[in-house]
Short mmCIF file of C-alpha atoms in Angstrom, two decimals:
data_model
loop_
_atom_site.label_atom_id
_atom_site.label_comp_id
_atom_site.label_asym_id
_atom_site.label_seq_id
_atom_site.Cartn_x
_atom_site.Cartn_y
_atom_site.Cartn_z
CA MET A 1 21.04 -2.46 28.46
CA ARG A 2 20.20 -6.12 29.13
CA ASP A 3 17.48 -7.75 31.19
CA GLU A 4 15.02 -5.46 32.90
CA SER A 5 15.83 -2.24 31.08
CA TYR A 6 15.91 -4.05 27.74
CA LEU A 7 12.53 -5.61 28.46
CA SER A 8 11.04 -2.25 29.33
CA LEU A 9 12.50 -0.82 26.14
CA LEU A 10 10.73 -3.55 24.15
CA LEU A 11 7.52 -2.84 26.03
CA SER A 12 7.73 0.85 25.25
CA ILE A 13 8.26 0.02 21.57
CA VAL A 14 5.02 -1.94 21.69
CA ALA A 15 3.32 0.90 23.57
CA VAL A 16 4.31 3.42 20.89
CA LEU A 17 3.64 1.33 17.79
CA THR A 18 0.42 -0.53 18.65
CA PRO A 19 -1.77 2.58 18.74
CA LEU A 20 -0.13 3.74 15.51
CA SER A 21 -1.06 0.42 13.90
CA LEU A 22 -4.72 1.10 14.58
CA ALA A 23 -4.51 4.84 13.91
CA SER A 24 -3.10 4.63 10.40
CA VAL A 25 -6.32 5.01 8.47
CA GLY A 26 -5.75 5.72 4.82
CA GLY A 27 -2.04 5.15 4.52
CA ALA A 28 1.07 5.46 6.59
CA THR A 29 1.39 9.22 6.15
CA VAL A 30 -0.66 9.95 9.27
CA ILE A 31 1.76 8.10 11.54
CA TYR A 32 4.89 10.07 10.61
CA ALA A 33 4.23 13.02 12.89
CA PRO A 34 3.29 11.05 16.05
CA LEU A 35 6.13 8.59 15.41
CA GLN A 36 8.62 11.42 15.14
CA PHE A 37 7.28 12.97 18.34
CA GLU A 38 7.58 9.71 20.30
CA ALA A 39 10.92 8.54 18.93
CA VAL A 40 12.73 11.88 18.86
CA ASP A 41 11.17 14.36 21.28
CA ALA A 42 9.53 12.23 23.97
CA ARG A 43 11.82 9.20 24.28
CA HIS A 44 15.10 10.35 22.64
CA TRP A 45 15.58 7.03 20.83
CA ILE A 46 17.11 8.82 17.86
CA THR A 47 17.92 12.40 16.84
CA GLY A 48 15.80 14.43 14.45
CA ARG A 49 18.55 14.18 11.85
CA GLU A 50 18.56 10.38 12.10
CA TYR A 51 14.78 10.34 11.79
CA LEU A 52 14.95 12.27 8.51
CA ASP A 53 17.67 9.97 7.16
CA LEU A 54 15.70 6.84 8.01
CA PHE A 55 12.57 8.43 6.57
CA ALA A 56 14.34 9.14 3.28
CA ILE A 57 15.71 5.63 3.01
CA CYS A 58 12.32 4.08 3.81
CA ARG A 59 10.73 5.84 0.86
CA PHE A 60 13.18 4.07 -1.42
CA LEU A 61 12.65 0.64 0.07
CA PRO A 62 10.09 -1.92 -1.02
CA GLY A 63 7.18 -2.61 1.28
CA PRO A 64 4.92 -0.41 3.37
CA SER A 65 6.48 2.87 4.49
CA SER A 66 5.43 2.23 8.10
CA LEU A 67 8.44 -0.10 8.21
CA LEU A 68 10.07 3.10 9.41
CA GLY A 69 8.77 2.13 12.86
CA ALA A 70 10.61 -1.19 12.72
CA MET A 71 13.73 0.55 11.45
CA ILE A 72 13.79 2.89 14.43
CA ALA A 73 13.23 -0.09 16.74
CA TRP A 74 16.18 -1.83 15.11
CA LYS A 75 18.39 1.17 15.83
CA VAL A 76 17.48 1.32 19.53
CA ALA A 77 16.88 -2.34 20.37
CA GLY A 78 18.49 -4.49 17.70
CA LEU A 79 17.00 -7.43 15.84
CA VAL A 80 14.65 -8.47 18.64
CA GLY A 81 13.40 -4.90 18.85
CA ALA A 82 12.72 -4.84 15.11
CA LEU A 83 10.80 -8.13 15.25
CA VAL A 84 8.76 -6.92 18.22
CA ALA A 85 8.06 -3.71 16.31
CA MET A 86 6.84 -5.68 13.26
CA VAL A 87 4.31 -7.55 15.40
CA ALA A 88 3.19 -4.37 17.16
CA LEU A 89 2.83 -2.56 13.84
CA TYR A 90 0.96 -5.17 11.83
CA LEU A 91 -0.78 -7.63 14.14
CA PRO A 92 -3.50 -5.32 15.54
CA SER A 93 -4.59 -3.93 12.18
CA SER A 94 -4.41 -7.35 10.49
CA ALA A 95 -6.50 -8.95 13.25
CA LEU A 96 -9.11 -6.25 12.80
CA ALA A 97 -9.10 -6.75 9.03
CA TYR A 98 -9.52 -10.48 9.55
CA GLY A 99 -12.47 -9.99 11.91
CA VAL A 100 -14.21 -7.64 9.50
CA GLY A 101 -13.54 -10.13 6.71
CA MET A 102 -15.18 -12.93 8.70
CA ILE A 103 -18.32 -10.88 9.30
CA TRP A 104 -18.22 -9.96 5.65
CA ASP A 105 -18.15 -13.56 4.44
CA ARG A 106 -20.89 -14.72 6.82
CA HIS A 107 -23.42 -12.45 5.14
CA ARG A 108 -22.50 -13.29 1.56
CA GLY A 109 -25.49 -13.39 -0.78
CA LYS A 110 -27.78 -11.20 1.30
CA PRO A 111 -29.21 -8.19 -0.55
CA TRP A 112 -27.45 -5.58 1.56
CA HIS A 113 -24.17 -7.43 1.08
CA THR A 114 -24.53 -7.38 -2.70
CA ALA A 115 -25.49 -3.70 -2.60
CA LEU A 116 -22.48 -2.89 -0.42
CA GLU A 117 -20.14 -4.78 -2.73
CA ARG A 118 -21.58 -3.06 -5.81
CA GLY A 119 -21.55 0.31 -4.14
CA MET A 120 -17.97 0.09 -2.94
CA ALA A 121 -16.43 -0.87 -6.27
CA PRO A 122 -16.88 2.54 -7.97
CA VAL A 123 -15.54 4.34 -4.90
CA ALA A 124 -12.50 2.05 -4.96
CA ALA A 125 -11.97 2.77 -8.65
CA GLY A 126 -12.06 6.50 -7.91
CA LEU A 127 -9.58 6.02 -5.06
CA ILE A 128 -7.15 4.17 -7.29
CA VAL A 129 -7.19 6.75 -10.07
CA ALA A 130 -6.89 9.58 -7.54
CA GLY A 131 -3.91 7.72 -6.07
CA VAL A 132 -2.22 7.66 -9.49
CA PHE A 133 -2.80 11.39 -9.85
CA THR A 134 -1.48 12.26 -6.39
CA LEU A 135 1.61 10.06 -6.76
CA PHE A 136 2.32 11.68 -10.11
CA GLN A 137 2.21 15.12 -8.49
CA LEU A 138 4.38 14.00 -5.57
CA SER A 139 7.00 12.58 -7.92
CA GLY A 140 7.52 16.01 -9.44
CA GLY A 141 4.78 15.96 -12.06
CA ASP A 142 7.24 16.46 -14.94
CA LEU A 143 7.04 15.26 -18.55
CA LEU A 144 9.58 12.47 -18.09
CA THR A 145 7.69 10.91 -15.18
CA GLY A 146 4.36 11.30 -16.98
CA GLY A 147 5.80 9.74 -20.12
CA VAL A 148 7.12 6.71 -18.28
CA ILE A 149 3.80 6.28 -16.41
CA VAL A 150 1.72 6.37 -19.59
CA SER A 151 4.15 4.13 -21.53
CA VAL A 152 4.15 1.49 -18.80
CA ALA A 153 0.35 1.49 -18.63
CA ALA A 154 0.09 1.28 -22.43
CA LEU A 155 2.66 -1.54 -22.67
CA LEU A 156 0.82 -3.50 -19.99
CA THR A 157 -2.40 -3.07 -21.97
CA TRP A 158 -1.06 -4.17 -25.38
CA LYS A 159 1.42 -6.80 -24.23
CA ARG A 160 -0.25 -8.64 -21.38
CA LYS A 161 2.47 -11.28 -21.10
CA LEU A 162 5.13 -8.70 -20.33
CA HIS A 163 6.45 -9.01 -16.81
CA PRO A 164 6.00 -5.75 -14.87
CA PHE A 165 9.39 -6.16 -13.27
CA ALA A 166 11.04 -5.71 -16.68
CA LEU A 167 9.12 -2.45 -17.05
CA LEU A 168 10.28 -1.17 -13.65
CA ILE A 169 13.89 -1.86 -14.64
CA ALA A 170 13.27 -0.13 -17.97
CA GLY A 171 11.90 2.86 -16.06
CA ALA A 172 15.09 2.97 -14.01
CA PHE A 173 17.19 2.93 -17.20
CA VAL A 174 15.16 5.70 -18.85
CA PHE A 175 15.67 7.90 -15.79
CA GLU A 176 19.32 6.97 -15.61
CA ALA A 177 19.77 7.99 -19.26
CA ALA A 178 17.95 11.26 -18.63
CA HIS A 179 20.15 11.82 -15.61
CA LEU A 180 23.32 11.31 -17.64
CA ALA A 181 22.00 13.55 -20.40
CA GLY A 182 21.69 16.28 -17.80
CA TYR A 183 17.90 16.42 -17.85
CA LEU A 184 17.61 15.47 -14.19
CA ALA A 185 19.45 17.22 -11.42
CA MET B 1 3.94 -15.46 -4.24
CA PHE B 2 3.20 -12.69 -1.73
CA PHE B 3 6.88 -12.80 -0.86
CA TRP B 4 7.78 -11.52 -4.33
CA ILE B 5 4.99 -8.99 -4.33
CA GLY B 6 6.22 -7.55 -1.07
CA LEU B 7 9.78 -7.40 -2.25
CA PHE B 8 9.02 -5.56 -5.48
CA SER B 9 6.54 -3.08 -4.15
CA PHE B 10 8.32 0.22 -4.50
CA GLY B 11 6.66 3.50 -3.68
CA GLY B 12 3.14 2.37 -2.94
CA GLY B 13 2.69 0.41 -6.16
CA LEU B 14 1.43 -2.66 -4.35
CA MET B 15 -2.19 -3.01 -5.35
CA PRO B 16 -1.53 -3.55 -9.07
CA TRP B 17 0.94 -6.35 -8.25
CA ILE B 18 -1.57 -8.17 -6.09
CA HIS B 19 -4.25 -7.60 -8.71
CA ARG B 20 -2.06 -8.98 -11.47
CA GLU B 21 -1.14 -12.12 -9.55
CA VAL B 22 -4.49 -12.87 -7.90
CA VAL B 23 -6.94 -11.84 -10.62
CA THR B 24 -5.19 -11.60 -13.98
CA ALA B 25 -2.58 -14.34 -13.80
CA ARG B 26 -4.17 -16.91 -11.50
CA GLY B 27 -7.90 -16.18 -11.57
CA TRP B 28 -8.29 -16.77 -7.83
CA MET B 29 -10.70 -13.90 -7.55
CA LYS B 30 -13.12 -11.86 -9.65
CA ASN B 31 -12.36 -8.25 -10.44
CA GLU B 32 -15.41 -6.97 -8.53
CA GLN B 33 -14.54 -9.03 -5.44
CA PHE B 34 -11.02 -7.65 -5.60
CA LEU B 35 -12.25 -4.05 -5.76
CA THR B 36 -14.37 -4.63 -2.66
CA GLY B 37 -11.18 -5.72 -0.92
CA VAL B 38 -9.44 -2.54 -2.08
CA ALA B 39 -12.20 -0.38 -0.64
CA LEU B 40 -12.33 -2.34 2.62
CA SER B 41 -8.59 -2.25 3.18
CA GLN B 42 -8.53 1.51 2.56
CA ILE B 43 -11.22 2.21 5.15
CA LEU B 44 -9.82 -0.07 7.83
CA PRO B 45 -6.83 1.11 9.84
CA GLY B 46 -3.44 -0.33 8.99
CA VAL B 47 -1.37 -0.50 5.86
CA ASN B 48 -3.60 -1.01 2.82
CA SER B 49 -1.44 -3.64 1.21
CA VAL B 50 -1.16 -5.69 4.40
CA ASN B 51 -4.92 -5.51 4.88
CA MET B 52 -5.29 -6.58 1.27
CA ALA B 53 -3.02 -9.56 1.91
CA VAL B 54 -5.27 -10.52 4.84
CA TYR B 55 -8.35 -10.16 2.62
CA CYS B 56 -6.96 -12.29 -0.23
CA GLY B 57 -5.41 -14.96 2.00
CA GLN B 58 -8.57 -15.27 4.06
CA ARG B 59 -10.78 -15.69 0.99
CA MET B 60 -8.56 -18.41 -0.42
CA ARG B 61 -7.47 -20.41 2.64
CA GLY B 62 -9.05 -18.96 5.77
CA LEU B 63 -6.94 -18.05 8.79
CA ALA B 64 -3.88 -19.96 7.59
CA GLY B 65 -4.05 -18.21 4.22
CA ALA B 66 -4.25 -14.79 5.83
CA VAL B 67 -1.34 -15.47 8.19
CA VAL B 68 0.85 -16.86 5.39
CA ALA B 69 0.03 -13.98 3.06
CA VAL B 70 0.91 -11.30 5.63
CA ILE B 71 4.12 -12.96 6.78
CA ALA B 72 5.20 -13.63 3.21
CA MET B 73 4.45 -10.08 2.19
CA LEU B 74 6.41 -8.53 5.04
CA THR B 75 9.44 -10.84 5.17
CA GLY B 76 11.16 -9.49 2.05
CA PRO B 77 10.82 -5.80 2.91
CA PHE B 78 11.82 -6.54 6.49
CA LEU B 79 15.08 -8.17 5.42
CA VAL B 80 15.84 -5.41 2.94
CA MET B 81 15.06 -2.89 5.65
CA LEU B 82 17.58 -4.50 8.01
CA LEU B 83 20.23 -4.35 5.30
CA ALA B 84 19.38 -0.75 4.51
CA ALA B 85 19.29 0.29 8.16
CA ALA B 86 22.79 -1.08 8.53
CA SER B 87 24.15 0.75 5.52
CA TYR B 88 21.86 3.69 4.82
CA ARG B 89 24.52 6.35 4.87
CA THR B 90 26.42 4.58 2.13
CA ILE B 91 23.31 4.06 0.02
CA LEU B 92 22.16 7.67 0.17
CA GLY B 93 25.65 8.70 -0.90
CA VAL B 94 25.58 6.85 -4.23
CA PRO B 95 24.73 9.49 -6.85
CA TRP B 96 22.97 7.32 -9.45
CA ILE B 97 20.66 5.64 -6.95
CA HIS B 98 18.21 8.55 -6.86
CA ALA B 99 17.54 8.63 -10.61
CA ALA B 100 17.16 4.86 -10.80
CA MET B 101 14.75 4.83 -7.87
CA ALA B 102 12.73 7.65 -9.40
CA GLY B 103 12.51 5.61 -12.62
CA VAL B 104 11.32 2.53 -10.77
CA ALA B 105 8.77 4.65 -8.93
CA ALA B 106 7.46 6.11 -12.20
CA GLY B 107 7.14 2.61 -13.65
CA ALA B 108 5.23 1.53 -10.55
CA ILE B 109 2.80 4.44 -10.94
CA GLY B 110 2.32 3.28 -14.54
CA MET B 111 1.28 -0.14 -13.26
CA LEU B 112 -1.13 1.53 -10.89
CA LEU B 113 -2.60 3.50 -13.79
CA ARG B 114 -3.14 0.29 -15.75
CA PHE B 115 -4.87 -1.21 -12.71
CA GLY B 116 -7.02 1.92 -12.34
CA ILE B 117 -8.11 1.60 -15.97
CA SER B 118 -9.16 -2.01 -15.47
CA ALA B 119 -11.01 -1.02 -12.28
CA VAL B 120 -12.89 1.67 -14.19
CA GLN B 121 -13.74 -0.84 -16.94
CA THR B 122 -15.16 -3.23 -14.33
CA ILE B 123 -17.45 -0.68 -12.72
CA ALA B 124 -18.51 1.01 -15.98
CA THR B 125 -21.83 -0.82 -16.05
CA GLY B 126 -23.97 2.31 -16.04
CA VAL B 127 -23.99 6.06 -15.61
CA VAL B 128 -24.25 6.03 -11.81
CA PRO B 129 -21.09 4.03 -10.97
CA ILE B 130 -19.08 6.11 -13.44
CA LEU B 131 -20.30 9.33 -11.83
CA VAL B 132 -19.51 8.00 -8.35
CA ALA B 133 -15.98 7.02 -9.39
CA LEU B 134 -15.49 10.40 -11.07
CA ALA B 135 -16.73 12.30 -8.02
CA THR B 136 -14.42 10.27 -5.75
CA PHE B 137 -11.49 11.01 -8.03
CA VAL B 138 -12.17 14.76 -8.18
CA ALA B 139 -12.70 15.08 -4.41
CA LEU B 140 -9.47 13.24 -3.58
CA GLY B 141 -7.20 13.89 -6.56
CA ILE B 142 -8.08 17.49 -7.43
CA PHE B 143 -9.46 19.01 -4.22
CA LYS B 144 -7.29 16.87 -1.90
CA TRP B 145 -10.07 16.38 0.61
CA PRO B 146 -9.20 13.95 3.43
CA LEU B 147 -9.74 10.32 2.44
CA LEU B 148 -11.83 9.48 5.48
CA TYR B 149 -14.45 12.18 4.80
CA VAL B 150 -14.61 11.46 1.09
CA VAL B 151 -15.20 7.76 1.71
CA ALA B 152 -17.68 8.49 4.53
CA VAL B 153 -19.77 10.55 2.12
CA ALA B 154 -19.27 8.65 -1.13
CA MET B 155 -19.76 5.15 0.24
CA PRO B 156 -23.33 5.47 1.61
CA ILE B 157 -24.45 7.34 -1.50
CA SER B 158 -22.94 4.74 -3.79
CA VAL B 159 -24.36 1.84 -1.80
CA ALA B 160 -27.82 3.43 -1.69
CA LEU B 161 -27.73 3.90 -5.44
CA ALA B 162 -26.68 0.27 -5.94
CA TRP B 163 -29.45 -1.03 -3.69
CA PRO B 164 -32.28 -1.68 -6.19
CA ARG B 165 -29.98 -3.54 -8.54
CA GLY B 166 -28.58 -5.55 -5.65
CA LYS B 167 -32.06 -6.64 -4.60
CA SER B 168 -33.19 -7.69 -8.03
CA ASP B 169 -30.63 -10.41 -8.54
CA ALA B 170 -30.05 -11.51 -4.97
#
């Protein structure tokens, strides 16, 4: 497991994750299928059952859900593997974002730049609201979830000083209470 | 600061956190500039929130800012991930965890809604931007068309419509 074979394991982690870093346009969801194919079927790093378990736990963790890649790397290659996976996952896409950002800044103030900036803002606003809607549907789309969503948004509007973290905890307590009352399965 | 954002970002609720810290609380950026970053980081490959960290860090402190923002944002989740990977069977076995996590997720969507409202307020400068935002929402949220196609169609139209106004005050 040491030396040469370990090094080639690390290299194959990079080989699997780097393309995924650049392929994940529009969220991590597109990488799940290819990641599963590589990790389970092609390379036998983990079993399908383990993949599903790790996937489930990743959805409950903070941070981007593509951390799943690093989690798998941790399972097969330990801490070094996980660190290598982090670099492979996030360096390529971040470097690209940085390059685009540099070009972006260089042309600040030109008419087409202003038009682009103005034109993109409404699309972004539509994306955000659509994201809220889709997440609401994914989370079950029930009254309890909807109620908590609207209450949090309203509280953040009327009481601007309120720390959002307090609201997230409150959301957890509301669901916990509903769970105990038998409303949730 | 990005360290805490990364750590508390459950279930894709990252953008509103960044928005709150960068625009609302600290005034490092204007709302419109922030929305550009949102659109850019959605189009570019990679995780949106990490791209957004690059965008914000770069605008504030150049290369160093971008590097610090990304590392800070990923360190917390990475450590939590290691802990979770080591003990995930135990965690999934705890019965009350699921309800609590669902509650946190719902709260995070609420934050996102609040952010969406402020985004709509920013762009509501005329009929055209409102229609563009509405069309984008319907195409993605209701019809579930793929993000890439929706953006590929909506972006040029929106930019073309914004052109005359852009010229006049450039």
